């Protein structure tokens, strides 16, 4: 496996991203970066990004949740952000991503975790939380899903998968902008591009669409069906926080609310924004997390 590492200089001076870098080796020679803010003694809030973003996506939410007295951790998935980037598409698989995250979780020995996940953060996070349920106390999903290949995915996903496969042009910043209602600044667009100095660094971003199960025979489909079986017994708090303008995940919130016992009676909410609600409604999203933790601590 050939591993690429983005020069730290590319991350200097990013707007609204003053966080100290932290690293864990999740495999020999493979380093995962994470943000770790707030009191170390507090129960952790784990914020998982998706495709093709990185922990920069949560930059406006991290300080708010940390200021409320919580420890906030936001890792960069392998292939993204300040984390190392295997150079070939074949280096990435659903199971490998899960294993890398699991190694990170166990190395830090995180417990009583509140999972906050969006996009691929939900595909990985929901598997992580159900496989290590003793470490997780609650789940908050924003614009996420857990497909099993048994129902047809939206047409927009087919277009996205084809683009990721065949387009010689793969502009990370513009892709994020397409999923965001507010206009990102020039510096913000550059920040999303920062982890990727050239096209060879983008294998992880191009790989993700191919790892989503699209038929019941897909090995990832079988694994996700097992996750759903666990979620159908999940009685800890499960909150959906979706946005009004996301064609990719629309309806997944209601599906989760019906199937997951822990979702019954929770304060589910629909916020204004596109796919990346962390960009469009960061204060409201952070408030959902803070209020959920406050109400549960008071109970």
Short mmCIF file of N, CA and C in Angstrom, two decimals, residues 215-285:
data_model
loop_
_atom_site.label_atom_id
_atom_site.label_comp_id
_atom_site.label_asym_id
_atom_site.label_seq_id
_atom_site.Cartn_x
_atom_site.Cartn_y
_atom_site.Cartn_z
N UNK A 215 -27.09 -3.74 -4.26
CA UNK A 215 -27.88 -4.95 -4.48
C UNK A 215 -27.83 -5.80 -3.22
N UNK A 216 -28.84 -6.66 -3.00
CA UNK A 216 -28.86 -7.50 -1.80
C UNK A 216 -27.71 -8.49 -1.72
N UNK A 217 -27.06 -8.76 -2.87
CA UNK A 217 -25.96 -9.73 -2.89
C UNK A 217 -24.62 -9.12 -2.51
N UNK A 218 -24.57 -7.82 -2.41
CA UNK A 218 -23.32 -7.15 -2.06
C UNK A 218 -22.91 -7.56 -0.64
N UNK A 219 -21.64 -7.91 -0.42
CA UNK A 219 -21.19 -8.27 0.94
C UNK A 219 -21.49 -7.17 1.96
N UNK A 220 -21.40 -5.92 1.53
CA UNK A 220 -21.71 -4.81 2.43
C UNK A 220 -23.19 -4.77 2.77
N UNK A 221 -24.01 -5.30 1.87
CA UNK A 221 -25.45 -5.37 2.13
C UNK A 221 -25.72 -6.31 3.31
N UNK A 222 -25.08 -7.45 3.31
CA UNK A 222 -25.28 -8.42 4.40
C UNK A 222 -24.83 -7.82 5.73
N UNK A 223 -23.69 -7.14 5.71
CA UNK A 223 -23.19 -6.53 6.95
C UNK A 223 -24.15 -5.44 7.44
N UNK A 224 -24.69 -4.64 6.52
CA UNK A 224 -25.60 -3.58 6.93
C UNK A 224 -26.95 -4.12 7.40
N UNK A 225 -27.37 -5.25 6.86
CA UNK A 225 -28.59 -5.86 7.38
C UNK A 225 -28.41 -6.29 8.84
N UNK A 226 -27.20 -6.73 9.17
CA UNK A 226 -26.91 -7.08 10.56
C UNK A 226 -26.95 -5.83 11.44
N UNK A 227 -26.46 -4.71 10.90
CA UNK A 227 -26.52 -3.46 11.65
C UNK A 227 -27.97 -3.07 11.90
N UNK A 228 -28.82 -3.22 10.87
CA UNK A 228 -30.24 -2.90 11.04
C UNK A 228 -30.90 -3.78 12.10
N UNK A 229 -30.51 -5.05 12.14
CA UNK A 229 -31.06 -5.94 13.17
C UNK A 229 -30.71 -5.42 14.56
N UNK A 230 -29.49 -4.91 14.70
CA UNK A 230 -29.07 -4.35 15.99
C UNK A 230 -29.81 -3.04 16.27
N UNK A 231 -29.98 -2.21 15.23
CA UNK A 231 -30.69 -0.94 15.42
C UNK A 231 -32.16 -1.17 15.78
N UNK A 232 -32.74 -2.24 15.29
CA UNK A 232 -34.14 -2.53 15.62
C UNK A 232 -34.32 -2.95 17.08
N UNK A 233 -33.17 -3.15 17.78
CA UNK A 233 -33.22 -3.43 19.22
C UNK A 233 -32.60 -2.28 20.03
N UNK A 234 -32.21 -1.21 19.35
CA UNK A 234 -31.52 -0.08 19.99
C UNK A 234 -32.53 0.77 20.76
N UNK A 235 -32.39 0.81 22.08
CA UNK A 235 -33.33 1.56 22.91
C UNK A 235 -32.71 2.80 23.55
N UNK A 236 -31.44 3.02 23.30
CA UNK A 236 -30.82 4.27 23.75
C UNK A 236 -31.31 5.41 22.84
N UNK A 237 -31.19 6.66 23.29
CA UNK A 237 -31.69 7.78 22.47
C UNK A 237 -31.10 7.79 21.06
N UNK A 238 -31.99 7.98 20.09
CA UNK A 238 -31.62 8.04 18.68
C UNK A 238 -32.40 9.20 18.06
N UNK A 239 -31.69 10.25 17.65
CA UNK A 239 -32.31 11.48 17.16
C UNK A 239 -31.92 11.72 15.71
N UNK A 240 -32.88 12.10 14.88
CA UNK A 240 -32.58 12.50 13.51
C UNK A 240 -32.64 14.01 13.41
N UNK A 241 -31.66 14.57 12.72
CA UNK A 241 -31.57 16.01 12.50
C UNK A 241 -31.23 16.22 11.03
N UNK A 242 -32.26 16.17 10.19
CA UNK A 242 -32.07 16.26 8.74
C UNK A 242 -32.34 17.69 8.27
N UNK A 243 -32.02 17.95 7.01
CA UNK A 243 -32.28 19.28 6.45
C UNK A 243 -33.37 19.19 5.40
N UNK A 244 -33.92 20.34 5.08
CA UNK A 244 -35.07 20.41 4.19
C UNK A 244 -34.70 20.26 2.72
N UNK A 245 -33.43 20.46 2.38
CA UNK A 245 -33.07 20.52 0.97
C UNK A 245 -32.08 19.46 0.51
N UNK A 246 -32.17 18.24 1.05
CA UNK A 246 -31.23 17.19 0.66
C UNK A 246 -31.95 16.07 -0.08
N UNK A 247 -31.77 16.03 -1.39
CA UNK A 247 -32.45 15.01 -2.20
C UNK A 247 -31.85 13.63 -1.99
N UNK A 248 -30.61 13.56 -1.53
CA UNK A 248 -29.93 12.27 -1.41
C UNK A 248 -30.47 11.43 -0.26
N UNK A 249 -30.73 12.05 0.88
CA UNK A 249 -31.14 11.28 2.06
C UNK A 249 -32.59 11.53 2.47
N UNK A 250 -33.32 12.29 1.68
CA UNK A 250 -34.70 12.62 2.06
C UNK A 250 -35.52 11.35 2.32
N UNK A 251 -36.20 11.31 3.45
CA UNK A 251 -37.03 10.17 3.81
C UNK A 251 -36.34 9.16 4.70
N UNK A 252 -35.01 9.19 4.73
CA UNK A 252 -34.29 8.25 5.59
C UNK A 252 -34.55 8.53 7.06
N UNK A 253 -34.81 9.79 7.40
CA UNK A 253 -35.09 10.11 8.80
C UNK A 253 -36.37 9.44 9.27
N UNK A 254 -37.42 9.50 8.45
CA UNK A 254 -38.68 8.86 8.84
C UNK A 254 -38.53 7.34 8.91
N UNK A 255 -37.73 6.79 7.99
CA UNK A 255 -37.48 5.35 7.99
C UNK A 255 -36.82 4.92 9.31
N UNK A 256 -35.83 5.70 9.75
CA UNK A 256 -35.15 5.39 11.00
C UNK A 256 -36.08 5.57 12.20
N UNK A 257 -36.89 6.61 12.17
CA UNK A 257 -37.81 6.88 13.28
C UNK A 257 -38.80 5.73 13.47
N UNK A 258 -39.21 5.12 12.37
CA UNK A 258 -40.17 4.02 12.46
C UNK A 258 -39.53 2.74 12.96
N UNK A 259 -38.29 2.47 12.56
CA UNK A 259 -37.69 1.16 12.80
C UNK A 259 -36.87 1.05 14.08
N UNK A 260 -36.41 2.18 14.62
CA UNK A 260 -35.48 2.14 15.74
C UNK A 260 -36.21 2.53 17.03
N UNK A 261 -36.30 1.62 18.00
CA UNK A 261 -37.05 1.91 19.23
C UNK A 261 -36.57 3.16 19.96
N UNK A 262 -35.27 3.37 19.95
CA UNK A 262 -34.71 4.53 20.65
C UNK A 262 -35.09 5.86 20.04
N UNK A 263 -35.63 5.83 18.81
CA UNK A 263 -36.05 7.06 18.15
C UNK A 263 -37.44 7.52 18.58
N UNK A 264 -38.21 6.61 19.20
CA UNK A 264 -39.58 6.94 19.57
C UNK A 264 -39.60 7.99 20.67
N UNK A 265 -40.35 9.07 20.41
CA UNK A 265 -40.50 10.13 21.40
C UNK A 265 -39.35 11.11 21.48
N UNK A 266 -38.39 11.00 20.57
CA UNK A 266 -37.24 11.91 20.59
C UNK A 266 -37.56 13.21 19.82
N UNK A 267 -36.82 14.28 20.11
CA UNK A 267 -37.08 15.58 19.46
C UNK A 267 -36.46 15.68 18.06
N UNK A 268 -36.97 14.88 17.13
CA UNK A 268 -36.47 14.93 15.76
C UNK A 268 -36.75 16.30 15.15
N UNK A 269 -35.86 16.73 14.27
CA UNK A 269 -36.00 18.08 13.74
C UNK A 269 -35.58 18.12 12.28
N UNK A 270 -36.17 19.03 11.52
CA UNK A 270 -35.75 19.31 10.15
C UNK A 270 -35.24 20.74 10.10
N UNK A 271 -33.98 20.91 9.73
CA UNK A 271 -33.36 22.22 9.67
C UNK A 271 -33.31 22.72 8.23
N UNK A 272 -33.10 24.01 8.09
CA UNK A 272 -32.99 24.58 6.75
C UNK A 272 -31.58 24.33 6.21
N UNK A 273 -31.51 23.91 4.96
CA UNK A 273 -30.19 23.74 4.35
C UNK A 273 -30.14 22.62 3.35
N UNK A 274 -28.95 22.42 2.79
CA UNK A 274 -28.72 21.37 1.82
C UNK A 274 -28.14 20.13 2.47
N UNK A 275 -27.39 19.36 1.69
CA UNK A 275 -26.84 18.10 2.19
C UNK A 275 -25.90 18.33 3.37
N UNK A 276 -25.06 19.38 3.26
CA UNK A 276 -24.10 19.66 4.32
C UNK A 276 -24.72 20.66 5.31
N UNK A 277 -25.58 20.15 6.17
CA UNK A 277 -26.27 21.03 7.12
C UNK A 277 -25.31 21.64 8.13
N UNK A 278 -24.11 21.07 8.27
CA UNK A 278 -23.10 21.67 9.15
C UNK A 278 -22.66 23.04 8.62
N UNK A 279 -22.78 23.24 7.31
CA UNK A 279 -22.46 24.53 6.71
C UNK A 279 -23.66 25.48 6.74
N UNK A 280 -24.84 24.95 6.54
CA UNK A 280 -26.03 25.79 6.43
C UNK A 280 -26.67 26.12 7.78
N UNK A 281 -26.64 25.20 8.73
CA UNK A 281 -27.30 25.40 10.03
C UNK A 281 -26.43 24.91 11.18
N UNK A 282 -25.17 25.36 11.27
CA UNK A 282 -24.28 24.81 12.30
C UNK A 282 -24.73 25.11 13.72
N UNK A 283 -25.23 26.34 13.96
CA UNK A 283 -25.64 26.69 15.32
C UNK A 283 -26.84 25.86 15.75
N UNK A 284 -27.80 25.67 14.85
CA UNK A 284 -28.98 24.88 15.19
C UNK A 284 -28.62 23.41 15.41
N UNK A 285 -27.75 22.89 14.55
CA UNK A 285 -27.32 21.49 14.69
C UNK A 285 -26.60 21.31 16.03
#
